[in-house]
Coordinates of C-alpha atoms and ligand atoms in Angstrom, one line a residue:
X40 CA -14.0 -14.1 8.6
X41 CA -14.2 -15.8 5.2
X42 CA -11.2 -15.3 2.3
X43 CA -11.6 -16.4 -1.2
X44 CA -8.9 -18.4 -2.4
X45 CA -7.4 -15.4 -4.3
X46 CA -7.0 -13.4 -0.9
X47 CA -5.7 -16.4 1.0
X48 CA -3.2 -16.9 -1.5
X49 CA -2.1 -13.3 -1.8
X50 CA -2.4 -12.9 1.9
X51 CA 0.2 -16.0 2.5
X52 CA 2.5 -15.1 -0.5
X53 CA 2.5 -11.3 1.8
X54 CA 3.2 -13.2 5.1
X55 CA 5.4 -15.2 3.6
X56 CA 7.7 -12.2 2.1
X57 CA 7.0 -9.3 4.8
X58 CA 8.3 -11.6 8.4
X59 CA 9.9 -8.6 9.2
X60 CA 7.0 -6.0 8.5
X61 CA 3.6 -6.1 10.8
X62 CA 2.0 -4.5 8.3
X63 CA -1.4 -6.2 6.9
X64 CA -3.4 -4.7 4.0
X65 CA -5.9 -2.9 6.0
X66 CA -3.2 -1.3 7.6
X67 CA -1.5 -0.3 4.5
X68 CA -4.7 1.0 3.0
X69 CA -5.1 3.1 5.9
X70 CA -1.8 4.9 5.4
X71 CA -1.7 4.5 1.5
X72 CA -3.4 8.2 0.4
X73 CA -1.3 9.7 3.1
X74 CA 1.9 7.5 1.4
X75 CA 0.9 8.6 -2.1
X76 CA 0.6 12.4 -0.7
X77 CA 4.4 12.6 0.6
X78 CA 5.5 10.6 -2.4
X79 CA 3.9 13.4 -4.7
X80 CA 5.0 16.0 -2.7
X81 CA 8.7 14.4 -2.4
X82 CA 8.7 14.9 0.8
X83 CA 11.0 12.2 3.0
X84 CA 8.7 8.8 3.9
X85 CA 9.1 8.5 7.6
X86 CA 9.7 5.1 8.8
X87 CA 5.8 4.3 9.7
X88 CA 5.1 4.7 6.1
X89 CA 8.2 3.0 4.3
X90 CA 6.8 0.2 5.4
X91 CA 3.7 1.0 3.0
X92 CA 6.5 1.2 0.7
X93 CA 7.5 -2.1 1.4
X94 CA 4.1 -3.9 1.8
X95 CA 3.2 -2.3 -2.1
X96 CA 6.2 -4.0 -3.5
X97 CA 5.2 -7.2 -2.2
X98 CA 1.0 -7.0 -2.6
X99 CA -0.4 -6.9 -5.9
X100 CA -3.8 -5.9 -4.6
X101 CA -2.5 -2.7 -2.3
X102 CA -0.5 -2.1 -5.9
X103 CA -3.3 -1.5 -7.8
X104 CA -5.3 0.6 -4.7
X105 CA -1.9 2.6 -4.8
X106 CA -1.9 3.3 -8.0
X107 CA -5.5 4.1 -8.7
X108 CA -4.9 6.5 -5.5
X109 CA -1.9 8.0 -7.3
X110 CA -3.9 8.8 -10.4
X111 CA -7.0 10.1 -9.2
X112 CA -4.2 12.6 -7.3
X113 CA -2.8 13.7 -10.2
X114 CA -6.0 14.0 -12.3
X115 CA -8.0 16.1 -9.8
X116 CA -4.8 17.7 -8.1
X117 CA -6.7 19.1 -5.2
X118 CA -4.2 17.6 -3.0
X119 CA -1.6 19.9 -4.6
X120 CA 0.1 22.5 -2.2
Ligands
ZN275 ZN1 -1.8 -5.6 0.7

């Protein structure tokens, strides 16, 4: 497994913040779109998924994921009930 310099930094400042949370970046990337559904809908974040919440507060790199996810939501809204 090879990390640039970028990642491994990002990846310890995440360790370094989230002791408490398990949660790694492919983990939150798994759960992110369903994350980005509820938050849409504004439907309670059950506990599996606040720490997502948590993890994009703290990672830059899931932030931006996130947010692209958030907008290409809105902008196609096929994920609208
Ligand atoms: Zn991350």
């Amino acid at each position: 497994m090879k990390l640039s310099n970028d990642q491994l930094k990002s990846l310890s400042a995440v360790l370094d913040k989230t002791r408490e949370f398990e949660l790694n970046c492919n983990e939150c990337l798994d759960l992110v779109s369903e994350f980005a559904e509820l938050e849409l809908a504004k439907q309670s974040i059950p506990t599996a998924l606040q720490a997502v919440a948590h993890h994009l507060d703290l990672c830059q790199e899931c932030r931006e994921e996130y947010d692209t996810l958030l907008k290409a939501i809105q902008e196609f809204g096929d994920l609208a009930p």
